[in-house]
């Protein structure tokens, strides 16, 4: 039986529970024939347990997208499982509680900066870290939330998601020349 993603190699970030969009993405990708590698950070043992719930257990690589060392090591860590990547799924977001819940006007810069680094800038960081593994025809996908309007209590995370959408356009501008 052939699938839409037969032979494709995907790196999927952001799997935390089997209810996460990233988990469903990994599951459907495997069902369509892809080989999947997951990343996790913090609760790595949780991600490893969740990886066992996929149709085929996927390897899990530790990745802190705010760590230059983790990003620099990512290509070699991925190569331990696949010889390249046809796609990368960015499903990473985080913001301290102070950037959510109606605290837009009071959120301290350090917390806002953390939310922007993890939820927005990491898209570019992940893309550039994976470039040595990707060739023409490869794709990078970022999962977002409707950032076309201001949502009550989403606050700085809404700003971060609007930035993610803009970063996607700029990645397309710069990486499109390479066929990515």
mmCIF file with all atom_site columns, C-alpha atoms in Angstrom:
data_model
loop_
_atom_site.group_PDB
_atom_site.id
_atom_site.type_symbol
_atom_site.label_atom_id
_atom_site.label_alt_id
_atom_site.label_comp_id
_atom_site.label_asym_id
_atom_site.label_entity_id
_atom_site.label_seq_id
_atom_site.pdbx_PDB_ins_code
_atom_site.Cartn_x
_atom_site.Cartn_y
_atom_site.Cartn_z
_atom_site.occupancy
_atom_site.B_iso_or_equiv
_atom_site.pdbx_formal_charge
_atom_site.auth_seq_id
_atom_site.auth_comp_id
_atom_site.auth_asym_id
_atom_site.auth_atom_id
_atom_site.pdbx_PDB_model_num
ATOM 1   C CA . UNK A 1 1   ? 0.000  0.000  0.000  1.00 0.00 ? 1   UNK A CA 1
ATOM 2   C CA . UNK A 1 2   ? 1.484  3.337  -0.997 1.00 0.00 ? 2   UNK A CA 1
ATOM 3   C CA . UNK A 1 3   ? 0.893  6.574  0.774  1.00 0.00 ? 3   UNK A CA 1
ATOM 4   C CA . UNK A 1 4   ? 1.174  10.240 -0.011 1.00 0.00 ? 4   UNK A CA 1
ATOM 5   C CA . UNK A 1 5   ? 4.318  10.522 2.142  1.00 0.00 ? 5   UNK A CA 1
ATOM 6   C CA . UNK A 1 6   ? 6.049  7.262  1.213  1.00 0.00 ? 6   UNK A CA 1
ATOM 7   C CA . UNK A 1 7   ? 9.788  7.652  1.684  1.00 0.00 ? 7   UNK A CA 1
ATOM 8   C CA . UNK A 1 8   ? 9.521  11.139 3.188  1.00 0.00 ? 8   UNK A CA 1
ATOM 9   C CA . UNK A 1 9   ? 11.500 11.972 6.315  1.00 0.00 ? 9   UNK A CA 1
ATOM 10  C CA . UNK A 1 10  ? 9.932  14.441 8.739  1.00 0.00 ? 10  UNK A CA 1
ATOM 11  C CA . UNK A 1 11  ? 11.101 16.169 11.896 1.00 0.00 ? 11  UNK A CA 1
ATOM 12  C CA . UNK A 1 12  ? 8.124  17.032 14.083 1.00 0.00 ? 12  UNK A CA 1
ATOM 13  C CA . UNK A 1 13  ? 8.472  19.253 17.129 1.00 0.00 ? 13  UNK A CA 1
ATOM 14  C CA . UNK A 1 14  ? 6.018  19.966 19.912 1.00 0.00 ? 14  UNK A CA 1
ATOM 15  C CA . UNK A 1 15  ? 4.564  16.539 20.727 1.00 0.00 ? 15  UNK A CA 1
ATOM 16  C CA . UNK A 1 16  ? 3.645  16.626 24.407 1.00 0.00 ? 16  UNK A CA 1
ATOM 17  C CA . UNK A 1 17  ? 0.437  14.580 24.644 1.00 0.00 ? 17  UNK A CA 1
ATOM 18  C CA . UNK A 1 18  ? -1.537 12.394 22.282 1.00 0.00 ? 18  UNK A CA 1
ATOM 19  C CA . UNK A 1 19  ? -4.083 15.229 22.152 1.00 0.00 ? 19  UNK A CA 1
ATOM 20  C CA . UNK A 1 20  ? -1.567 17.679 20.661 1.00 0.00 ? 20  UNK A CA 1
ATOM 21  C CA . UNK A 1 21  ? -1.796 18.765 17.042 1.00 0.00 ? 21  UNK A CA 1
ATOM 22  C CA . UNK A 1 22  ? 1.840  17.693 16.630 1.00 0.00 ? 22  UNK A CA 1
ATOM 23  C CA . UNK A 1 23  ? 0.976  14.136 17.738 1.00 0.00 ? 23  UNK A CA 1
ATOM 24  C CA . UNK A 1 24  ? -1.870 13.938 15.225 1.00 0.00 ? 24  UNK A CA 1
ATOM 25  C CA . UNK A 1 25  ? 0.462  15.309 12.555 1.00 0.00 ? 25  UNK A CA 1
ATOM 26  C CA . UNK A 1 26  ? 3.049  12.620 13.336 1.00 0.00 ? 26  UNK A CA 1
ATOM 27  C CA . UNK A 1 27  ? 0.407  9.880  13.387 1.00 0.00 ? 27  UNK A CA 1
ATOM 28  C CA . UNK A 1 28  ? -1.141 10.874 10.072 1.00 0.00 ? 28  UNK A CA 1
ATOM 29  C CA . UNK A 1 29  ? 2.302  11.338 8.503  1.00 0.00 ? 29  UNK A CA 1
ATOM 30  C CA . UNK A 1 30  ? 3.295  7.814  9.529  1.00 0.00 ? 30  UNK A CA 1
ATOM 31  C CA . UNK A 1 31  ? 0.009  6.413  8.253  1.00 0.00 ? 31  UNK A CA 1
ATOM 32  C CA . UNK A 1 32  ? 0.761  8.121  4.921  1.00 0.00 ? 32  UNK A CA 1
ATOM 33  C CA . UNK A 1 33  ? 4.184  6.442  4.765  1.00 0.00 ? 33  UNK A CA 1
ATOM 34  C CA . UNK A 1 34  ? 6.582  8.971  6.332  1.00 0.00 ? 34  UNK A CA 1
ATOM 35  C CA . UNK A 1 35  ? 9.460  8.237  8.654  1.00 0.00 ? 35  UNK A CA 1
ATOM 36  C CA . UNK A 1 36  ? 9.079  10.538 11.644 1.00 0.00 ? 36  UNK A CA 1
ATOM 37  C CA . UNK A 1 37  ? 11.617 11.858 14.141 1.00 0.00 ? 37  UNK A CA 1
ATOM 38  C CA . UNK A 1 38  ? 10.308 13.836 17.112 1.00 0.00 ? 38  UNK A CA 1
ATOM 39  C CA . UNK A 1 39  ? 11.895 16.453 19.320 1.00 0.00 ? 39  UNK A CA 1
ATOM 40  C CA . UNK A 1 40  ? 11.134 17.185 22.921 1.00 0.00 ? 40  UNK A CA 1
ATOM 41  C CA . UNK A 1 41  ? 12.359 19.412 25.682 1.00 0.00 ? 41  UNK A CA 1
ATOM 42  C CA . UNK A 1 42  ? 11.896 19.431 29.413 1.00 0.00 ? 42  UNK A CA 1
ATOM 43  C CA . UNK A 1 43  ? 9.564  16.492 29.870 1.00 0.00 ? 43  UNK A CA 1
ATOM 44  C CA . UNK A 1 44  ? 11.521 14.226 27.529 1.00 0.00 ? 44  UNK A CA 1
ATOM 45  C CA . UNK A 1 45  ? 10.360 11.006 29.199 1.00 0.00 ? 45  UNK A CA 1
ATOM 46  C CA . UNK A 1 46  ? 6.753  12.094 28.577 1.00 0.00 ? 46  UNK A CA 1
ATOM 47  C CA . UNK A 1 47  ? 7.473  12.661 24.880 1.00 0.00 ? 47  UNK A CA 1
ATOM 48  C CA . UNK A 1 48  ? 9.189  9.248  24.693 1.00 0.00 ? 48  UNK A CA 1
ATOM 49  C CA . UNK A 1 49  ? 6.090  7.592  26.219 1.00 0.00 ? 49  UNK A CA 1
ATOM 50  C CA . UNK A 1 50  ? 3.817  9.422  23.768 1.00 0.00 ? 50  UNK A CA 1
ATOM 51  C CA . UNK A 1 51  ? 6.076  8.393  20.844 1.00 0.00 ? 51  UNK A CA 1
ATOM 52  C CA . UNK A 1 52  ? 5.228  4.764  21.671 1.00 0.00 ? 52  UNK A CA 1
ATOM 53  C CA . UNK A 1 53  ? 1.549  5.509  20.945 1.00 0.00 ? 53  UNK A CA 1
ATOM 54  C CA . UNK A 1 54  ? 2.258  6.272  17.298 1.00 0.00 ? 54  UNK A CA 1
ATOM 55  C CA . UNK A 1 55  ? 1.642  3.559  14.689 1.00 0.00 ? 55  UNK A CA 1
ATOM 56  C CA . UNK A 1 56  ? 5.447  3.045  14.717 1.00 0.00 ? 56  UNK A CA 1
ATOM 57  C CA . UNK A 1 57  ? 7.459  4.266  17.680 1.00 0.00 ? 57  UNK A CA 1
ATOM 58  C CA . UNK A 1 58  ? 9.411  7.347  16.621 1.00 0.00 ? 58  UNK A CA 1
ATOM 59  C CA . UNK A 1 59  ? 12.822 8.327  17.946 1.00 0.00 ? 59  UNK A CA 1
ATOM 60  C CA . UNK A 1 60  ? 12.898 11.402 20.195 1.00 0.00 ? 60  UNK A CA 1
ATOM 61  C CA . UNK A 1 61  ? 15.711 13.951 20.133 1.00 0.00 ? 61  UNK A CA 1
ATOM 62  C CA . UNK A 1 62  ? 16.145 16.469 22.923 1.00 0.00 ? 62  UNK A CA 1
ATOM 63  C CA . UNK A 1 63  ? 15.930 19.996 21.520 1.00 0.00 ? 63  UNK A CA 1
ATOM 64  C CA . UNK A 1 64  ? 15.849 23.277 23.389 1.00 0.00 ? 64  UNK A CA 1
ATOM 65  C CA . UNK A 1 65  ? 15.196 25.798 20.605 1.00 0.00 ? 65  UNK A CA 1
ATOM 66  C CA . UNK A 1 66  ? 16.693 28.558 22.763 1.00 0.00 ? 66  UNK A CA 1
ATOM 67  C CA . UNK A 1 67  ? 20.040 26.736 23.013 1.00 0.00 ? 67  UNK A CA 1
ATOM 68  C CA . UNK A 1 68  ? 22.682 27.437 20.361 1.00 0.00 ? 68  UNK A CA 1
ATOM 69  C CA . UNK A 1 69  ? 24.394 24.181 21.357 1.00 0.00 ? 69  UNK A CA 1
ATOM 70  C CA . UNK A 1 70  ? 21.229 22.103 20.847 1.00 0.00 ? 70  UNK A CA 1
ATOM 71  C CA . UNK A 1 71  ? 20.554 23.773 17.495 1.00 0.00 ? 71  UNK A CA 1
ATOM 72  C CA . UNK A 1 72  ? 24.140 23.241 16.313 1.00 0.00 ? 72  UNK A CA 1
ATOM 73  C CA . UNK A 1 73  ? 23.973 19.547 17.275 1.00 0.00 ? 73  UNK A CA 1
ATOM 74  C CA . UNK A 1 74  ? 20.552 18.978 15.693 1.00 0.00 ? 74  UNK A CA 1
ATOM 75  C CA . UNK A 1 75  ? 21.735 17.888 12.214 1.00 0.00 ? 75  UNK A CA 1
ATOM 76  C CA . UNK A 1 76  ? 23.968 15.164 13.648 1.00 0.00 ? 76  UNK A CA 1
ATOM 77  C CA . UNK A 1 77  ? 21.268 14.043 16.079 1.00 0.00 ? 77  UNK A CA 1
ATOM 78  C CA . UNK A 1 78  ? 18.761 13.784 13.232 1.00 0.00 ? 78  UNK A CA 1
ATOM 79  C CA . UNK A 1 79  ? 21.285 11.964 10.990 1.00 0.00 ? 79  UNK A CA 1
ATOM 80  C CA . UNK A 1 80  ? 21.491 9.253  13.652 1.00 0.00 ? 80  UNK A CA 1
ATOM 81  C CA . UNK A 1 81  ? 17.947 8.313  12.553 1.00 0.00 ? 81  UNK A CA 1
ATOM 82  C CA . UNK A 1 82  ? 17.497 9.517  8.942  1.00 0.00 ? 82  UNK A CA 1
ATOM 83  C CA . UNK A 1 83  ? 19.879 10.664 6.227  1.00 0.00 ? 83  UNK A CA 1
ATOM 84  C CA . UNK A 1 84  ? 18.072 13.926 5.522  1.00 0.00 ? 84  UNK A CA 1
ATOM 85  C CA . UNK A 1 85  ? 14.769 15.747 5.894  1.00 0.00 ? 85  UNK A CA 1
ATOM 86  C CA . UNK A 1 86  ? 11.949 16.349 3.461  1.00 0.00 ? 86  UNK A CA 1
ATOM 87  C CA . UNK A 1 87  ? 9.935  18.338 5.974  1.00 0.00 ? 87  UNK A CA 1
ATOM 88  C CA . UNK A 1 88  ? 10.037 20.064 9.330  1.00 0.00 ? 88  UNK A CA 1
ATOM 89  C CA . UNK A 1 89  ? 6.975  20.821 11.465 1.00 0.00 ? 89  UNK A CA 1
ATOM 90  C CA . UNK A 1 90  ? 7.376  23.615 14.017 1.00 0.00 ? 90  UNK A CA 1
ATOM 91  C CA . UNK A 1 91  ? 4.726  23.175 16.696 1.00 0.00 ? 91  UNK A CA 1
ATOM 92  C CA . UNK A 1 92  ? 6.451  25.010 19.526 1.00 0.00 ? 92  UNK A CA 1
ATOM 93  C CA . UNK A 1 93  ? 5.062  27.808 21.670 1.00 0.00 ? 93  UNK A CA 1
ATOM 94  C CA . UNK A 1 94  ? 5.633  28.943 25.213 1.00 0.00 ? 94  UNK A CA 1
ATOM 95  C CA . UNK A 1 95  ? 5.015  32.047 27.231 1.00 0.00 ? 95  UNK A CA 1
ATOM 96  C CA . UNK A 1 96  ? 5.294  32.660 30.952 1.00 0.00 ? 96  UNK A CA 1
ATOM 97  C CA . UNK A 1 97  ? 1.933  33.169 32.639 1.00 0.00 ? 97  UNK A CA 1
ATOM 98  C CA . UNK A 1 98  ? 2.588  36.920 32.848 1.00 0.00 ? 98  UNK A CA 1
ATOM 99  C CA . UNK A 1 99  ? 2.228  37.259 29.050 1.00 0.00 ? 99  UNK A CA 1
ATOM 100 C CA . UNK A 1 100 ? -1.274 35.740 29.082 1.00 0.00 ? 100 UNK A CA 1
ATOM 101 C CA . UNK A 1 101 ? -4.507 36.291 30.923 1.00 0.00 ? 101 UNK A CA 1
ATOM 102 C CA . UNK A 1 102 ? -5.151 39.974 30.473 1.00 0.00 ? 102 UNK A CA 1
ATOM 103 C CA . UNK A 1 103 ? -1.690 41.135 31.518 1.00 0.00 ? 103 UNK A CA 1
ATOM 104 C CA . UNK A 1 104 ? -0.746 42.690 28.177 1.00 0.00 ? 104 UNK A CA 1
ATOM 105 C CA . UNK A 1 105 ? -0.035 46.120 29.643 1.00 0.00 ? 105 UNK A CA 1
ATOM 106 C CA . UNK A 1 106 ? 1.860  44.771 32.643 1.00 0.00 ? 106 UNK A CA 1
ATOM 107 C CA . UNK A 1 107 ? 3.904  41.905 31.192 1.00 0.00 ? 107 UNK A CA 1
ATOM 108 C CA . UNK A 1 108 ? 7.622  42.447 31.852 1.00 0.00 ? 108 UNK A CA 1
ATOM 109 C CA . UNK A 1 109 ? 9.968  42.547 28.862 1.00 0.00 ? 109 UNK A CA 1
ATOM 110 C CA . UNK A 1 110 ? 11.980 39.514 29.992 1.00 0.00 ? 110 UNK A CA 1
ATOM 111 C CA . UNK A 1 111 ? 8.822  37.386 29.907 1.00 0.00 ? 111 UNK A CA 1
ATOM 112 C CA . UNK A 1 112 ? 7.693  38.849 26.579 1.00 0.00 ? 112 UNK A CA 1
ATOM 113 C CA . UNK A 1 113 ? 11.180 38.241 25.151 1.00 0.00 ? 113 UNK A CA 1
ATOM 114 C CA . UNK A 1 114 ? 11.018 34.594 26.263 1.00 0.00 ? 114 UNK A CA 1
ATOM 115 C CA . UNK A 1 115 ? 7.613  34.156 24.603 1.00 0.00 ? 115 UNK A CA 1
ATOM 116 C CA . UNK A 1 116 ? 8.888  35.723 21.371 1.00 0.00 ? 116 UNK A CA 1
ATOM 117 C CA . UNK A 1 117 ? 12.094 33.691 21.368 1.00 0.00 ? 117 UNK A CA 1
ATOM 118 C CA . UNK A 1 118 ? 10.370 30.355 21.928 1.00 0.00 ? 118 UNK A CA 1
ATOM 119 C CA . UNK A 1 119 ? 7.201  30.971 19.910 1.00 0.00 ? 119 UNK A CA 1
ATOM 120 C CA . UNK A 1 120 ? 8.498  33.087 17.017 1.00 0.00 ? 120 UNK A CA 1
ATOM 121 C CA . UNK A 1 121 ? 12.269 33.293 16.629 1.00 0.00 ? 121 UNK A CA 1
ATOM 122 C CA . UNK A 1 122 ? 12.587 29.534 17.137 1.00 0.00 ? 122 UNK A CA 1
ATOM 123 C CA . UNK A 1 123 ? 10.891 29.028 13.769 1.00 0.00 ? 123 UNK A CA 1
ATOM 124 C CA . UNK A 1 124 ? 13.847 30.660 12.054 1.00 0.00 ? 124 UNK A CA 1
ATOM 125 C CA . UNK A 1 125 ? 16.295 28.926 14.411 1.00 0.00 ? 125 UNK A CA 1
ATOM 126 C CA . UNK A 1 126 ? 14.814 25.508 13.667 1.00 0.00 ? 126 UNK A CA 1
ATOM 127 C CA . UNK A 1 127 ? 14.771 26.175 9.935  1.00 0.00 ? 127 UNK A CA 1
ATOM 128 C CA . UNK A 1 128 ? 18.406 27.242 9.771  1.00 0.00 ? 128 UNK A CA 1
ATOM 129 C CA . UNK A 1 129 ? 19.513 24.363 12.010 1.00 0.00 ? 129 UNK A CA 1
ATOM 130 C CA . UNK A 1 130 ? 17.793 21.907 9.649  1.00 0.00 ? 130 UNK A CA 1
ATOM 131 C CA . UNK A 1 131 ? 19.105 23.446 6.408  1.00 0.00 ? 131 UNK A CA 1
ATOM 132 C CA . UNK A 1 132 ? 22.079 21.047 6.145  1.00 0.00 ? 132 UNK A CA 1
ATOM 133 C CA . UNK A 1 133 ? 19.545 18.191 6.073  1.00 0.00 ? 133 UNK A CA 1
ATOM 134 C CA . UNK A 1 134 ? 17.205 19.686 3.482  1.00 0.00 ? 134 UNK A CA 1
ATOM 135 C CA . UNK A 1 135 ? 17.312 20.047 -0.253 1.00 0.00 ? 135 UNK A CA 1
ATOM 136 C CA . UNK A 1 136 ? 15.098 21.429 -2.991 1.00 0.00 ? 136 UNK A CA 1
ATOM 137 C CA . UNK A 1 137 ? 11.512 20.340 -2.500 1.00 0.00 ? 137 UNK A CA 1
ATOM 138 C CA . UNK A 1 138 ? 11.776 20.182 1.291  1.00 0.00 ? 138 UNK A CA 1
ATOM 139 C CA . UNK A 1 139 ? 9.230  22.108 3.340  1.00 0.00 ? 139 UNK A CA 1
ATOM 140 C CA . UNK A 1 140 ? 9.010  23.854 6.680  1.00 0.00 ? 140 UNK A CA 1
ATOM 141 C CA . UNK A 1 141 ? 5.591  24.252 8.276  1.00 0.00 ? 141 UNK A CA 1
ATOM 142 C CA . UNK A 1 142 ? 4.748  26.317 11.338 1.00 0.00 ? 142 UNK A CA 1
ATOM 143 C CA . UNK A 1 143 ? 1.555  25.819 13.306 1.00 0.00 ? 143 UNK A CA 1
ATOM 144 C CA . UNK A 1 144 ? -0.098 29.011 14.415 1.00 0.00 ? 144 UNK A CA 1
ATOM 145 C CA . UNK A 1 145 ? -3.231 30.467 15.927 1.00 0.00 ? 145 UNK A CA 1
ATOM 146 C CA . UNK A 1 146 ? -5.447 33.120 14.339 1.00 0.00 ? 146 UNK A CA 1
ATOM 147 C CA . UNK A 1 147 ? -3.347 36.251 14.756 1.00 0.00 ? 147 UNK A CA 1
ATOM 148 C CA . UNK A 1 148 ? -5.561 38.434 12.560 1.00 0.00 ? 148 UNK A CA 1
ATOM 149 C CA . UNK A 1 149 ? -7.297 39.902 15.581 1.00 0.00 ? 149 UNK A CA 1
ATOM 150 C CA . UNK A 1 150 ? -6.706 40.496 19.272 1.00 0.00 ? 150 UNK A CA 1
ATOM 151 C CA . UNK A 1 151 ? -8.041 37.597 21.355 1.00 0.00 ? 151 UNK A CA 1
ATOM 152 C CA . UNK A 1 152 ? -8.972 38.231 24.997 1.00 0.00 ? 152 UNK A CA 1
ATOM 153 C CA . UNK A 1 153 ? -6.346 36.815 27.378 1.00 0.00 ? 153 UNK A CA 1
ATOM 154 C CA . UNK A 1 154 ? -4.053 35.576 24.556 1.00 0.00 ? 154 UNK A CA 1
ATOM 155 C CA . UNK A 1 155 ? -2.165 38.876 24.774 1.00 0.00 ? 155 UNK A CA 1
ATOM 156 C CA . UNK A 1 156 ? 1.567  38.631 23.958 1.00 0.00 ? 156 UNK A CA 1
ATOM 157 C CA . UNK A 1 157 ? 1.150  35.089 22.635 1.00 0.00 ? 157 UNK A CA 1
ATOM 158 C CA . UNK A 1 158 ? -1.071 36.599 19.925 1.00 0.00 ? 158 UNK A CA 1
ATOM 159 C CA . UNK A 1 159 ? 1.731  38.990 19.091 1.00 0.00 ? 159 UNK A CA 1
ATOM 160 C CA . UNK A 1 160 ? 4.164  36.062 19.017 1.00 0.00 ? 160 UNK A CA 1
ATOM 161 C CA . UNK A 1 161 ? 1.889  34.141 16.628 1.00 0.00 ? 161 UNK A CA 1
ATOM 162 C CA . UNK A 1 162 ? 1.565  37.179 14.358 1.00 0.00 ? 162 UNK A CA 1
ATOM 163 C CA . UNK A 1 163 ? 5.367  37.282 14.338 1.00 0.00 ? 163 UNK A CA 1
ATOM 164 C CA . UNK A 1 164 ? 5.492  33.567 13.508 1.00 0.00 ? 164 UNK A CA 1
ATOM 165 C CA . UNK A 1 165 ? 3.249  34.149 10.506 1.00 0.00 ? 165 UNK A CA 1
ATOM 166 C CA . UNK A 1 166 ? 5.483  36.994 9.350  1.00 0.00 ? 166 UNK A CA 1
ATOM 167 C CA . UNK A 1 167 ? 8.629  34.915 9.943  1.00 0.00 ? 167 UNK A CA 1
ATOM 168 C CA . UNK A 1 168 ? 7.116  32.242 7.707  1.00 0.00 ? 168 UNK A CA 1
ATOM 169 C CA . UNK A 1 169 ? 6.811  34.744 4.871  1.00 0.00 ? 169 UNK A CA 1
ATOM 170 C CA . UNK A 1 170 ? 10.424 35.854 5.353  1.00 0.00 ? 170 UNK A CA 1
ATOM 171 C CA . UNK A 1 171 ? 11.671 32.258 5.453  1.00 0.00 ? 171 UNK A CA 1
ATOM 172 C CA . UNK A 1 172 ? 9.821  31.670 2.183  1.00 0.00 ? 172 UNK A CA 1
ATOM 173 C CA . UNK A 1 173 ? 11.484 34.773 0.725  1.00 0.00 ? 173 UNK A CA 1
ATOM 174 C CA . UNK A 1 174 ? 14.969 33.630 1.731  1.00 0.00 ? 174 UNK A CA 1
ATOM 175 C CA . UNK A 1 175 ? 14.710 29.828 1.469  1.00 0.00 ? 175 UNK A CA 1
ATOM 176 C CA . UNK A 1 176 ? 12.481 29.737 -1.595 1.00 0.00 ? 176 UNK A CA 1
ATOM 177 C CA . UNK A 1 177 ? 15.573 30.509 -3.668 1.00 0.00 ? 177 UNK A CA 1
ATOM 178 C CA . UNK A 1 178 ? 16.908 27.120 -2.511 1.00 0.00 ? 178 UNK A CA 1
ATOM 179 C CA . UNK A 1 179 ? 13.670 25.347 -3.379 1.00 0.00 ? 179 UNK A CA 1
ATOM 180 C CA . UNK A 1 180 ? 12.597 25.086 0.255  1.00 0.00 ? 180 UNK A CA 1
#
